[in-house]
mmCIF file of C-alpha atoms and ligand atoms in Angstrom:
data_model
loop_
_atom_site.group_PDB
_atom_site.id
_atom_site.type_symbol
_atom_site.label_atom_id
_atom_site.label_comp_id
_atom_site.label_asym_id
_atom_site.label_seq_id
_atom_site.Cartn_x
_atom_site.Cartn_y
_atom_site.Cartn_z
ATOM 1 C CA UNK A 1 68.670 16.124 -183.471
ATOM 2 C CA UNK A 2 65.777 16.510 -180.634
ATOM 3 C CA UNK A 3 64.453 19.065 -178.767
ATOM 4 C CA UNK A 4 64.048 18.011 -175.111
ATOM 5 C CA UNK A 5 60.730 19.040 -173.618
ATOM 6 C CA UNK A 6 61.020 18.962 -170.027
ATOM 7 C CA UNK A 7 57.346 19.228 -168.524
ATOM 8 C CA UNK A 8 55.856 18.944 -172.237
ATOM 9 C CA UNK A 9 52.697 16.689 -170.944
ATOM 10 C CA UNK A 10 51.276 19.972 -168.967
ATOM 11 C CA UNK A 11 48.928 22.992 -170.944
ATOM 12 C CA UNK A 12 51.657 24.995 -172.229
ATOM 13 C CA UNK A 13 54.399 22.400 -172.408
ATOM 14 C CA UNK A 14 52.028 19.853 -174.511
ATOM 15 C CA UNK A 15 51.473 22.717 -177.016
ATOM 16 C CA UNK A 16 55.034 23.277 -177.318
ATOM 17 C CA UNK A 17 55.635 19.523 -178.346
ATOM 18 C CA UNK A 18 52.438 19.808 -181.101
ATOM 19 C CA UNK A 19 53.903 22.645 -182.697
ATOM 20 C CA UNK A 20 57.626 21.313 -182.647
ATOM 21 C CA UNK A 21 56.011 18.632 -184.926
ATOM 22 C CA UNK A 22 53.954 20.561 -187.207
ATOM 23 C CA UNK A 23 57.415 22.287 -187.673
ATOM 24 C CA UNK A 24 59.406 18.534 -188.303
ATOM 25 C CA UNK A 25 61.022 18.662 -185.550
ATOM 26 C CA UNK A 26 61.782 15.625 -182.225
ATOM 27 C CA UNK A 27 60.323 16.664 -179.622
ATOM 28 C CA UNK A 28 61.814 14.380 -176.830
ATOM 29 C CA UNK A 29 59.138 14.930 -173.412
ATOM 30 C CA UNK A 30 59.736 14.958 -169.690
ATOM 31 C CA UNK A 31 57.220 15.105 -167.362
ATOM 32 C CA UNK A 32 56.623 13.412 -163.809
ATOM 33 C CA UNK A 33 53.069 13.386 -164.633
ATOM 34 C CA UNK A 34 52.053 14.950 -161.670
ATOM 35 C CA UNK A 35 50.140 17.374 -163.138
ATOM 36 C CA UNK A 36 50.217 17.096 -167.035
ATOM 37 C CA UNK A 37 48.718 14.300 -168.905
ATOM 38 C CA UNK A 38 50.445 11.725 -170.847
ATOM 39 C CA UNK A 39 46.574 11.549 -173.168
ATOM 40 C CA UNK A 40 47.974 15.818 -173.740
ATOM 41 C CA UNK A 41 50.891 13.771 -176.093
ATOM 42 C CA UNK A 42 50.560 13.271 -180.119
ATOM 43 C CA UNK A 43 52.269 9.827 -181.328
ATOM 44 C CA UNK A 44 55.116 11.415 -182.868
ATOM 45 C CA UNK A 45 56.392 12.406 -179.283
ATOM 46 C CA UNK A 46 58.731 10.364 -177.538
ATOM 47 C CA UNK A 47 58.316 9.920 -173.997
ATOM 48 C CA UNK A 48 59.948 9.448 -171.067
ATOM 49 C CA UNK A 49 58.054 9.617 -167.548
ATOM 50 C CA UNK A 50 59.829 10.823 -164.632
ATOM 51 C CA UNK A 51 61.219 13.555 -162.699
ATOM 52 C CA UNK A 52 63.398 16.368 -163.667
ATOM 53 C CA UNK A 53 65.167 16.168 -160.162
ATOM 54 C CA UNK A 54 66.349 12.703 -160.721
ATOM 55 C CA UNK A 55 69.640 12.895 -161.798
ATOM 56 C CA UNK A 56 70.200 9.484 -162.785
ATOM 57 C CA UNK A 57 66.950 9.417 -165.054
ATOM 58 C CA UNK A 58 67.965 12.462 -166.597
ATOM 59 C CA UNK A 59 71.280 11.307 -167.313
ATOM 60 C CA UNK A 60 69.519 8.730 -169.093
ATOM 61 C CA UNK A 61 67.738 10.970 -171.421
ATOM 62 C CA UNK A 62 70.567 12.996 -172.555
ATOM 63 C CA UNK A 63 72.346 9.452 -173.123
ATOM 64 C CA UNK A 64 69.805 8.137 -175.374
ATOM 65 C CA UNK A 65 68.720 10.835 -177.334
ATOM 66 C CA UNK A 66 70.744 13.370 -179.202
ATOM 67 C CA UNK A 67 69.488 16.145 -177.723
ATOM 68 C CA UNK A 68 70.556 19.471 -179.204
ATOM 69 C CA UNK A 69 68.212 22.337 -177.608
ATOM 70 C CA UNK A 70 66.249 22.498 -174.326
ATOM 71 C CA UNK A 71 62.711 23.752 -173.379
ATOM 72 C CA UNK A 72 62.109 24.013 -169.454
ATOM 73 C CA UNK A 73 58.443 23.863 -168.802
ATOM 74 C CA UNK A 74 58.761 22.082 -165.745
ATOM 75 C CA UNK A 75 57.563 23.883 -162.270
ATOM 76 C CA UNK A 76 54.982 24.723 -159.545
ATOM 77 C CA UNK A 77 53.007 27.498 -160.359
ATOM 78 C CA UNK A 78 50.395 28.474 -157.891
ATOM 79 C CA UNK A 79 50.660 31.713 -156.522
ATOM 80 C CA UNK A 80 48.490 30.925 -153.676
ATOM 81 C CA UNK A 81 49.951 27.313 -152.542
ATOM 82 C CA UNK A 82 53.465 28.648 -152.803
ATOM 83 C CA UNK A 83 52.537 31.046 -149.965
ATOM 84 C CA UNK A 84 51.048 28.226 -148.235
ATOM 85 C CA UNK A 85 54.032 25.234 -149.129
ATOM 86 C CA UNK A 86 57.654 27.772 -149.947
ATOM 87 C CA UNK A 87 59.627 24.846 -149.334
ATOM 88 C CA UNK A 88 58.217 22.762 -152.740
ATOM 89 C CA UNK A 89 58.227 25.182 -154.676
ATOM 90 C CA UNK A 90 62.174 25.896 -154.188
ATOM 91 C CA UNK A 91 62.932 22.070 -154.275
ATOM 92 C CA UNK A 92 60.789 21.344 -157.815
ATOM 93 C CA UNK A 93 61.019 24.940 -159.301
ATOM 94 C CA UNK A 94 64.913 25.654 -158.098
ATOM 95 C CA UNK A 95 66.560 22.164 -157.442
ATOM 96 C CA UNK A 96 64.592 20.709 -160.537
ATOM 97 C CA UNK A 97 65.756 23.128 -162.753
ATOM 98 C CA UNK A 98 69.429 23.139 -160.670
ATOM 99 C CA UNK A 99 69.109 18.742 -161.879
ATOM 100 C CA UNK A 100 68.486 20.080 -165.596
ATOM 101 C CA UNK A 101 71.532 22.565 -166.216
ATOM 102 C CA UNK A 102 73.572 20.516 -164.532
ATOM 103 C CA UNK A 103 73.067 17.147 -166.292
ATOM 104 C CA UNK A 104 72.491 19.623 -169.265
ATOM 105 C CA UNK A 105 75.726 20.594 -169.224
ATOM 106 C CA UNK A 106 77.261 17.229 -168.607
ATOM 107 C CA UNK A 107 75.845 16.001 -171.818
ATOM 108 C CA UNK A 108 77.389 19.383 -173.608
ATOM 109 C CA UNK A 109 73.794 20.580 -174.154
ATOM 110 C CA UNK A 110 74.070 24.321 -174.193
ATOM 111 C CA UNK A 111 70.763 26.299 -175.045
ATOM 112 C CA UNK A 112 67.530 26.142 -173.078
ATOM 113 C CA UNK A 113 64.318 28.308 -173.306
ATOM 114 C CA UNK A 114 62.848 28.786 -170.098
ATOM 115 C CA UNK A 115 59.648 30.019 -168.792
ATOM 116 C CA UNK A 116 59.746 32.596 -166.375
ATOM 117 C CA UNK A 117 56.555 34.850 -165.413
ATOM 118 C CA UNK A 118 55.103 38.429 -164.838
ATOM 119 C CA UNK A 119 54.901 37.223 -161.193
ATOM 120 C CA UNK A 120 58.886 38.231 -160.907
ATOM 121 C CA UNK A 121 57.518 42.069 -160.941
ATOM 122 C CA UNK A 122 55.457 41.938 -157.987
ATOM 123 C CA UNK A 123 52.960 44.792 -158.106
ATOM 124 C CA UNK A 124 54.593 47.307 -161.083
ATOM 125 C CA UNK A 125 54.771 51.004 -160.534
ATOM 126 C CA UNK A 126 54.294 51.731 -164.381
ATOM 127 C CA UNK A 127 52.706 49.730 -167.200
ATOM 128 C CA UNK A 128 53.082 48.642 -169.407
ATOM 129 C CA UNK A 129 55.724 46.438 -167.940
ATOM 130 C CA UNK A 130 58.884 46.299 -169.560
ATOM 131 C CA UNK A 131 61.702 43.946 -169.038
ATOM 132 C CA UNK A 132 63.851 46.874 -167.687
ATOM 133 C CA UNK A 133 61.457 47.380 -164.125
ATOM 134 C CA UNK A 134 62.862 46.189 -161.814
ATOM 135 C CA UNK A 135 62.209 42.460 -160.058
ATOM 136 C CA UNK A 136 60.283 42.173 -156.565
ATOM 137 C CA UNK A 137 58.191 39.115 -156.512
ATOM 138 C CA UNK A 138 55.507 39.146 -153.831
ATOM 139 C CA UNK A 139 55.301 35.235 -153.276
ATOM 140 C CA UNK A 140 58.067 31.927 -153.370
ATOM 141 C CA UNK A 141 55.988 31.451 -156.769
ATOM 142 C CA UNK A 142 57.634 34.072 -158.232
ATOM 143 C CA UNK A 143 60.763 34.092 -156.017
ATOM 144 C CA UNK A 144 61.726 30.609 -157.752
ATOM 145 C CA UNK A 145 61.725 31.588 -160.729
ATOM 146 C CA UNK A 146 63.785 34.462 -160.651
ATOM 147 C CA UNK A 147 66.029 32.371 -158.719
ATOM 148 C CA UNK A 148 65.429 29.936 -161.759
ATOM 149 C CA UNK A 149 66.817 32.488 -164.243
ATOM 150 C CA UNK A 150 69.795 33.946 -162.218
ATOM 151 C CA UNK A 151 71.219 30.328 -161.785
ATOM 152 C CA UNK A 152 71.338 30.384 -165.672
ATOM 153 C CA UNK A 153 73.139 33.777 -166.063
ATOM 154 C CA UNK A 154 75.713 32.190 -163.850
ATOM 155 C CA UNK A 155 76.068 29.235 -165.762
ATOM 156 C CA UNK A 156 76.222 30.950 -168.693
ATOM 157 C CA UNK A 157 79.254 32.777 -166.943
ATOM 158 C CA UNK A 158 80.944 29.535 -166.026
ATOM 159 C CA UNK A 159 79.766 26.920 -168.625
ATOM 160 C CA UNK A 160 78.617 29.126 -171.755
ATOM 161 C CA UNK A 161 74.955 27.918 -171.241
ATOM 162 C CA UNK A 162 72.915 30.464 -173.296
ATOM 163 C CA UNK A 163 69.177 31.035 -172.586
ATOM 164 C CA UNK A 164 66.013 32.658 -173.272
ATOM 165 C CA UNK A 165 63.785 33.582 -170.695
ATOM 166 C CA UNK A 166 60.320 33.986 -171.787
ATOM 167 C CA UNK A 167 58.403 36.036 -168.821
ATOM 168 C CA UNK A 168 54.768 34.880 -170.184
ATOM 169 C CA UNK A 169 51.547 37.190 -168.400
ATOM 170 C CA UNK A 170 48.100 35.107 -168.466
ATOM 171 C CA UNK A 171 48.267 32.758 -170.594
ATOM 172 C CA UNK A 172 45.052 31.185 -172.520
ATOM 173 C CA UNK A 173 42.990 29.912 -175.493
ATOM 174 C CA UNK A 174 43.996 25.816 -176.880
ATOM 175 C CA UNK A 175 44.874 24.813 -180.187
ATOM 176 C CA UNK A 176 42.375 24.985 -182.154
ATOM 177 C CA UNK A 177 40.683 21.683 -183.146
ATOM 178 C CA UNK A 178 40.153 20.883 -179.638
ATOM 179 C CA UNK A 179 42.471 18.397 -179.280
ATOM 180 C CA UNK A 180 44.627 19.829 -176.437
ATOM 181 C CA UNK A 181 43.947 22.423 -173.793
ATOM 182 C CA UNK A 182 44.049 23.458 -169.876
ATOM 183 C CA UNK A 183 43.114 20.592 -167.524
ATOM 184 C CA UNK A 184 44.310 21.642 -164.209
ATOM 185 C CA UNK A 185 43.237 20.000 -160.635
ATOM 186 C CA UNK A 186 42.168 22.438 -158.702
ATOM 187 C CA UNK A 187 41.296 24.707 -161.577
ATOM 188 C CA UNK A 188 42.159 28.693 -160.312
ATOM 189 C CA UNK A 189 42.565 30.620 -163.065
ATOM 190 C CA UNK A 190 40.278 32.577 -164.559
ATOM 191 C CA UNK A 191 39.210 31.874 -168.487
ATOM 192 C CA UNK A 192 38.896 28.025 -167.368
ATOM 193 C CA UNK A 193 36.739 28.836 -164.745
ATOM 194 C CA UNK A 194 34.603 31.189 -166.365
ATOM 195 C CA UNK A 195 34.000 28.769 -168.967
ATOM 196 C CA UNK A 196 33.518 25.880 -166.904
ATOM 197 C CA UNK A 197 30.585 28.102 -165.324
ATOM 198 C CA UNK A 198 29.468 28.264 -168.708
ATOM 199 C CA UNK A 199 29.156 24.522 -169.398
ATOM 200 C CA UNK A 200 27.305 24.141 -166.151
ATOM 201 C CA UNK A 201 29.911 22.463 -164.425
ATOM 202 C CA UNK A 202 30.283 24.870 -161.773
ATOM 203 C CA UNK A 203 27.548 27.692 -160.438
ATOM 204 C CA UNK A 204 29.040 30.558 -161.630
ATOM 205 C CA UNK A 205 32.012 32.804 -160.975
ATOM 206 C CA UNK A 206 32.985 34.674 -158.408
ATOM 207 C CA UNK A 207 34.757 37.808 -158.686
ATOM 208 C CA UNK A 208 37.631 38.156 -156.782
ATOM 209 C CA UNK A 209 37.530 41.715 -155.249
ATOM 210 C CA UNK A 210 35.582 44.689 -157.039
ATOM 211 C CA UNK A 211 36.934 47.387 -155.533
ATOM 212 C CA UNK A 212 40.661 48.032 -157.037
ATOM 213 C CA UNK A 213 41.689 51.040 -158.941
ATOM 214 C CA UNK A 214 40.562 50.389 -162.383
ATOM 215 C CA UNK A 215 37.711 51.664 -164.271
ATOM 216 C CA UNK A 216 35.331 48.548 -163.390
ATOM 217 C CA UNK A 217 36.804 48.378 -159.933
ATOM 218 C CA UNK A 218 38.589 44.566 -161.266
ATOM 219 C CA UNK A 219 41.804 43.299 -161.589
ATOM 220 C CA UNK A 220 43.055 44.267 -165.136
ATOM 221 C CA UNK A 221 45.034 41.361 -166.761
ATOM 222 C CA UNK A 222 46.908 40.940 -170.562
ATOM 223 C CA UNK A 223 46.078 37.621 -171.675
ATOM 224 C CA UNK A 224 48.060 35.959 -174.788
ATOM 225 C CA UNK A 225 46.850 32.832 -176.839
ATOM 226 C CA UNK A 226 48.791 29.767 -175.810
ATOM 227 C CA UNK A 227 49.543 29.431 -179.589
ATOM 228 C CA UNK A 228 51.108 32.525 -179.946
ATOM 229 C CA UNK A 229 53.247 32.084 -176.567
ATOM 230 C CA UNK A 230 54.551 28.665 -178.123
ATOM 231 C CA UNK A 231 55.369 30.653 -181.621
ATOM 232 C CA UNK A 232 57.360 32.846 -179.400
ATOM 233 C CA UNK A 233 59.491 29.757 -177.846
ATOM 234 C CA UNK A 234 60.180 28.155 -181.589
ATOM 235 C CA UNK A 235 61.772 31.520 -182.540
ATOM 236 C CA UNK A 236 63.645 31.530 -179.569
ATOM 237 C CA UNK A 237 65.080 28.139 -179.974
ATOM 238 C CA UNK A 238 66.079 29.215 -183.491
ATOM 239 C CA UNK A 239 67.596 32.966 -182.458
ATOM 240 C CA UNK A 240 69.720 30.717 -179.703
ATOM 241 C CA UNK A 241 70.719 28.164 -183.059
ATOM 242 C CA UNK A 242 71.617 30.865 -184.974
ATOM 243 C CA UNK A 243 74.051 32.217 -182.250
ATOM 244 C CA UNK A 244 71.733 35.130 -180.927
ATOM 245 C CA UNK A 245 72.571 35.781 -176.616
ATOM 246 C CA UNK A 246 70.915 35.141 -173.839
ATOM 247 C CA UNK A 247 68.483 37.401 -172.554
ATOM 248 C CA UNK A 248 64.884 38.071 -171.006
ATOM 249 C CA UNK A 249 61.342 38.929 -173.168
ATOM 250 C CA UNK A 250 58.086 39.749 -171.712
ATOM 251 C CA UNK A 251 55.356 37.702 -173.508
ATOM 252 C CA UNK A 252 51.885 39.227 -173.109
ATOM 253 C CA UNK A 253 49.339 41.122 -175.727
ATOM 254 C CA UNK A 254 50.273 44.723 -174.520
ATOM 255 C CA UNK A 255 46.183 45.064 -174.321
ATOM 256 C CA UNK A 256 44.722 44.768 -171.065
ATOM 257 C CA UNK A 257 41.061 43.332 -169.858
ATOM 258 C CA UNK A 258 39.380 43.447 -166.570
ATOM 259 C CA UNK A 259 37.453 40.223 -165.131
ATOM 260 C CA UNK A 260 34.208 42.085 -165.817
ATOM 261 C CA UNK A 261 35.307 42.785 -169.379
ATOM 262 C CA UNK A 262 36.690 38.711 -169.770
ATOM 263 C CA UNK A 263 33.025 37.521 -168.262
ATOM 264 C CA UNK A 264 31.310 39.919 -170.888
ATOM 265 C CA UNK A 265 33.562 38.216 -173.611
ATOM 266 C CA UNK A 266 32.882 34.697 -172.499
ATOM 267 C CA UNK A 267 28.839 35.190 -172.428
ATOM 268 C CA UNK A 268 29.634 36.653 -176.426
ATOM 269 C CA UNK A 269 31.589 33.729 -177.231
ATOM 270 C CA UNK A 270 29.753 31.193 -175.617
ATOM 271 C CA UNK A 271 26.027 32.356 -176.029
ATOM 272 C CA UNK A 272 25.528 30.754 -172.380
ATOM 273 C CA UNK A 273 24.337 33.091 -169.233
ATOM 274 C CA UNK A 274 26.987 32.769 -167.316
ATOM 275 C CA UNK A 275 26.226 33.664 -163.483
ATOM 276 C CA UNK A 276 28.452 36.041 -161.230
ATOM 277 C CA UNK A 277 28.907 36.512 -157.518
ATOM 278 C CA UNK A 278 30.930 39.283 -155.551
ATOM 279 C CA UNK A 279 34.090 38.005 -153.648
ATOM 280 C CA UNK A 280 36.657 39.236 -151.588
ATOM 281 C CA UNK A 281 40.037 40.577 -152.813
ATOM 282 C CA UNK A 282 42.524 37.282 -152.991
ATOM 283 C CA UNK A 283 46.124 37.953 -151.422
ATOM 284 C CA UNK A 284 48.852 39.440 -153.288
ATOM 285 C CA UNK A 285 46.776 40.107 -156.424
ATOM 286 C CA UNK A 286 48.070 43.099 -158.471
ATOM 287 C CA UNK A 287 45.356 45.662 -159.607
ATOM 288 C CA UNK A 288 46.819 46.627 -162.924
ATOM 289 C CA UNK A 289 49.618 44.161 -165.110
ATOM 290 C CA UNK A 290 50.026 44.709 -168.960
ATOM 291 C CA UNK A 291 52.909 43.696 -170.822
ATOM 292 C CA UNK A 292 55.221 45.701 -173.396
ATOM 293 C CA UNK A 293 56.207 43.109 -175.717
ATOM 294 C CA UNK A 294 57.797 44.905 -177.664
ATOM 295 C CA UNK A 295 61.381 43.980 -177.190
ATOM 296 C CA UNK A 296 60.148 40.348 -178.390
ATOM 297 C CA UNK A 297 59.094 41.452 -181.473
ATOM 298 C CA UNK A 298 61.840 43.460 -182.214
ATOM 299 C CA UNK A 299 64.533 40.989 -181.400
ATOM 300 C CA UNK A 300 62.596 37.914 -181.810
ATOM 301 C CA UNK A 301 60.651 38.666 -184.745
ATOM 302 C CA UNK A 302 57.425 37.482 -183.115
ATOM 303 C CA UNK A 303 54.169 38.635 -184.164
ATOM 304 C CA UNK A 304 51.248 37.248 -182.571
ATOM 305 C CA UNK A 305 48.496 36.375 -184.316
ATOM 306 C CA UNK A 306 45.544 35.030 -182.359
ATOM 307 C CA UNK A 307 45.701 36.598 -179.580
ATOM 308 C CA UNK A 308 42.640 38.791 -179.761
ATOM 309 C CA UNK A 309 40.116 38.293 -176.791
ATOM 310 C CA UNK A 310 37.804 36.504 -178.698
ATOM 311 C CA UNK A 311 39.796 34.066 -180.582
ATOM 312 C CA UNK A 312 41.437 33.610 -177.439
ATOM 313 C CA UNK A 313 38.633 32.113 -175.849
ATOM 314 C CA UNK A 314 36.580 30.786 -178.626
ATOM 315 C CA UNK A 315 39.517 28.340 -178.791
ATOM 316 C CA UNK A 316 39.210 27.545 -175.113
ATOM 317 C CA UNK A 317 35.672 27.225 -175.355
ATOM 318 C CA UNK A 318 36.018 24.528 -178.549
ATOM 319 C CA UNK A 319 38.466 22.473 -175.884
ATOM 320 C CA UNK A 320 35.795 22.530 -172.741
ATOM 321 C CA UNK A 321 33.255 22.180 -174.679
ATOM 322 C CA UNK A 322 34.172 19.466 -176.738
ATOM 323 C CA UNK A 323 36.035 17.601 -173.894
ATOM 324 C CA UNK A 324 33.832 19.048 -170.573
ATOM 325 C CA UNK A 325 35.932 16.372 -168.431
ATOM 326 C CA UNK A 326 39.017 17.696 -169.231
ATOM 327 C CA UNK A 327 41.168 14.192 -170.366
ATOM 328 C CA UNK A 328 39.640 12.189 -168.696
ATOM 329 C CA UNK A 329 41.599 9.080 -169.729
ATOM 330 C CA UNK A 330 40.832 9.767 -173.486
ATOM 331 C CA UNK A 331 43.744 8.690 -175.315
ATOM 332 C CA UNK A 332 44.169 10.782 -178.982
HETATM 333 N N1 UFG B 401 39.894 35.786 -160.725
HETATM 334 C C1 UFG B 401 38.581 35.942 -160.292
HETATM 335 N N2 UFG B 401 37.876 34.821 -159.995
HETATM 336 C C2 UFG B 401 38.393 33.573 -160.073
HETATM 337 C C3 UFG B 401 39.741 33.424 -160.533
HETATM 338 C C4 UFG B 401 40.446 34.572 -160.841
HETATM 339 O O1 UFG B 401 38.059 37.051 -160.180
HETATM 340 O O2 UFG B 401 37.700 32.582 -159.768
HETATM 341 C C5 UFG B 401 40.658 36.999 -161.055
HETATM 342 C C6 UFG B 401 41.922 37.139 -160.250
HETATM 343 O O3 UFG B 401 41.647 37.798 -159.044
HETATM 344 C C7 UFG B 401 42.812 37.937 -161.190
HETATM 345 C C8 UFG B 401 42.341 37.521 -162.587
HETATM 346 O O4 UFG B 401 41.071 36.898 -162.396
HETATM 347 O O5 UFG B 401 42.531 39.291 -161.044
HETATM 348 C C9 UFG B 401 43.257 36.535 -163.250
HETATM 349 O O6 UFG B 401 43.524 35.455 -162.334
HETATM 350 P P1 UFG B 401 44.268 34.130 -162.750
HETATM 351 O O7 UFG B 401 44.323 33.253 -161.539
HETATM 352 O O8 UFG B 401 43.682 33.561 -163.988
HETATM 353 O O9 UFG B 401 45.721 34.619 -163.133
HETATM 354 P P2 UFG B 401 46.784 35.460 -162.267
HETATM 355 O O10 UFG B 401 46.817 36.827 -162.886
HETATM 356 O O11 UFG B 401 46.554 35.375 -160.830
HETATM 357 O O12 UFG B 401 48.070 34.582 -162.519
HETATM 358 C C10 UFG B 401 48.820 34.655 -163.672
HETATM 359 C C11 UFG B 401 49.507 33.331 -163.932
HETATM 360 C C12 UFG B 401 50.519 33.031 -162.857
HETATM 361 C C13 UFG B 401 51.446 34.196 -162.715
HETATM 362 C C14 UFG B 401 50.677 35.456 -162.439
HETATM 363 C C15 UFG B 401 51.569 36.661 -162.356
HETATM 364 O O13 UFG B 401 48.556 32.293 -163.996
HETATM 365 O O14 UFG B 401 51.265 31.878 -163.214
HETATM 366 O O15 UFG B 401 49.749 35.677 -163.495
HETATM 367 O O16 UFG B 401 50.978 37.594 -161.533
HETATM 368 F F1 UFG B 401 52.309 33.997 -161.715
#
């Protein structure tokens, strides 16, 4: 039996599919290719290119493989452009994942692990952020997937689809070995950027408004190690095979760092000056968003374990620096 992967040749999703095999597990991987990378892939992964709103394709899948769980990696997620371009980011995030549950459900496939986001809180009015606050997303971004997970509770209603959403805060670090890690075109978020200022391949950073409420006047993020966001997901799959219900867990370190504090961090790790500039405030950033995780750990049983600052972005560092073009065609 196979675990389906849908977007598992993009950062998080390829991690996924590496750890479903160091576990002995299929992982079976969807992705369009439009922004993951097929080089992302270890050999044991079997691979089918295309897009998760193509019914017919999908079909396919489910027909050839014996499929018995699903992981939904598969979306937009740019803040900023989904301001700028709404419209794609309902028809991939919402119609794509509309395309999975349905052909899902067709081929009697009935659990799925999803990845949702912080972004469905908007800007909190306590931390840390538990699942109970209530929703207000402040862009389509996080409108979608909201949407994304409510089309699931109904389902589950009217087709007994059960599902974990996994509402994940920043997300960092690689694997370590430095086989696999972020590659995105444009880069925007912060730990790649700050490192890629590091290896010289961009000036410096710029610091995106310094004059919020926090103690160093920037934004205050919680940022969890890829690896330990991916542990999460494998218990999840197995607390859905064991007959656990659905339900919603924030995924984030319950610690929280300013950009000052990440750029101090970085110039430890990396030993490299790394230059800063002042910038203006970028739309619809919160000042403040920590996660409680604690529901995960109680339910799930999840415990990270590298997700300390440091680790966190020694690992990225090992990935840019041994692989400064991202993948570049290299094929592993
Ligand atoms: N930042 C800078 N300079 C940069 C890039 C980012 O100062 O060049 C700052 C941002 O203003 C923000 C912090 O660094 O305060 C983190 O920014 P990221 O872009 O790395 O991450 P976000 O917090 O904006 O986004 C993350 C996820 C999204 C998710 C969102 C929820 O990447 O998918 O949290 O708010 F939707």
């Amino acid at each position: 039996m196979s675990v389906l992967v849908v977007g598992g040749a993009g950062y998080i999703g390829s991690h996924a599919v590496h750890q479903l095999l160091d576990q002995g597990k299929q992982p079976v991987v969807v992705d369009n290719l439009l922004t993951g990378h097929r080089e992302s892939l270890p050999k044991g992964a079997v691979f089918y290119e295309g897009d998760v709103r193509d019914r017919e394709f999908m079909r396919n899948v489910f027909k050839r493989k014996r499929i018995r769980q699903v992981m939904m990696f598969a979306a937009h997620s740019l803040v900023g452009e989904s301001v700028k371009k709404p419209l794609q980011y309902y028809d991939n995030n919402v119609f794509g994942t509309q395309v999975l549950l349905e052909t899902m459900i067709e081929a009697g496939v009935r659990d799925i692990v999803f990845s949702s986001t912080a972004a469905v809180y908007g800007e909190p009015e306590e931390v840390p952020i538990t699942e109970a606050a209530p929703t207000a997303p402040k862009s389509p971004y996080g409108e979608t997937k909201l949407a994304m997970e409510k089309m699931m509770k109904w389902c589950e209603k009217a087709h007994g689809l059960r599902y974990i959403s996994l509402r994940y805060f920043n997300v960092a670090g690689a694997r370590p070995g430095g086989l696999i890690g972020e590659d995105h075109n444009p880069e925007t978020h912060l730990v790649p950027i700050i490192l890629e200022a590091a290896l010289g391949k961009r000036e410096g950073i710029t610091v995106l408004g310094e004059d919020y409420p926090t103690p160093d006047g920037t934004c205050i993020r919680d940022y969890i190690h890829v690896e330990d966001l991916i542990a999460a997901h494998l218990q999840a799959l197995h607390y859905l095979k064991k007959g656990g219900p659905s339900d919603i867990f924030n995924l984030g370190s319950s610690e929280g760092f300013s950009v000052k504090e990440m750029i101090e961090a970085a110039r430890d790790v990396t030993g490299k000056d790394i230059p800063v500039h002042s910038g203006e405030r970028r739309a619809g950033d919160p000042a403040r968003l920590i996660a409680s995780s604690e529901k995960a750990k109680k339910v799930l049983g999840w415990e990270p374990k590298r997700t300390d600052i440091h680790t966190t972005i020694k690992d990225a560092w090992n990935w840019h620096s041994k692989n400064p073009q991202g993948y570049g065609g290299r094929l592993i």
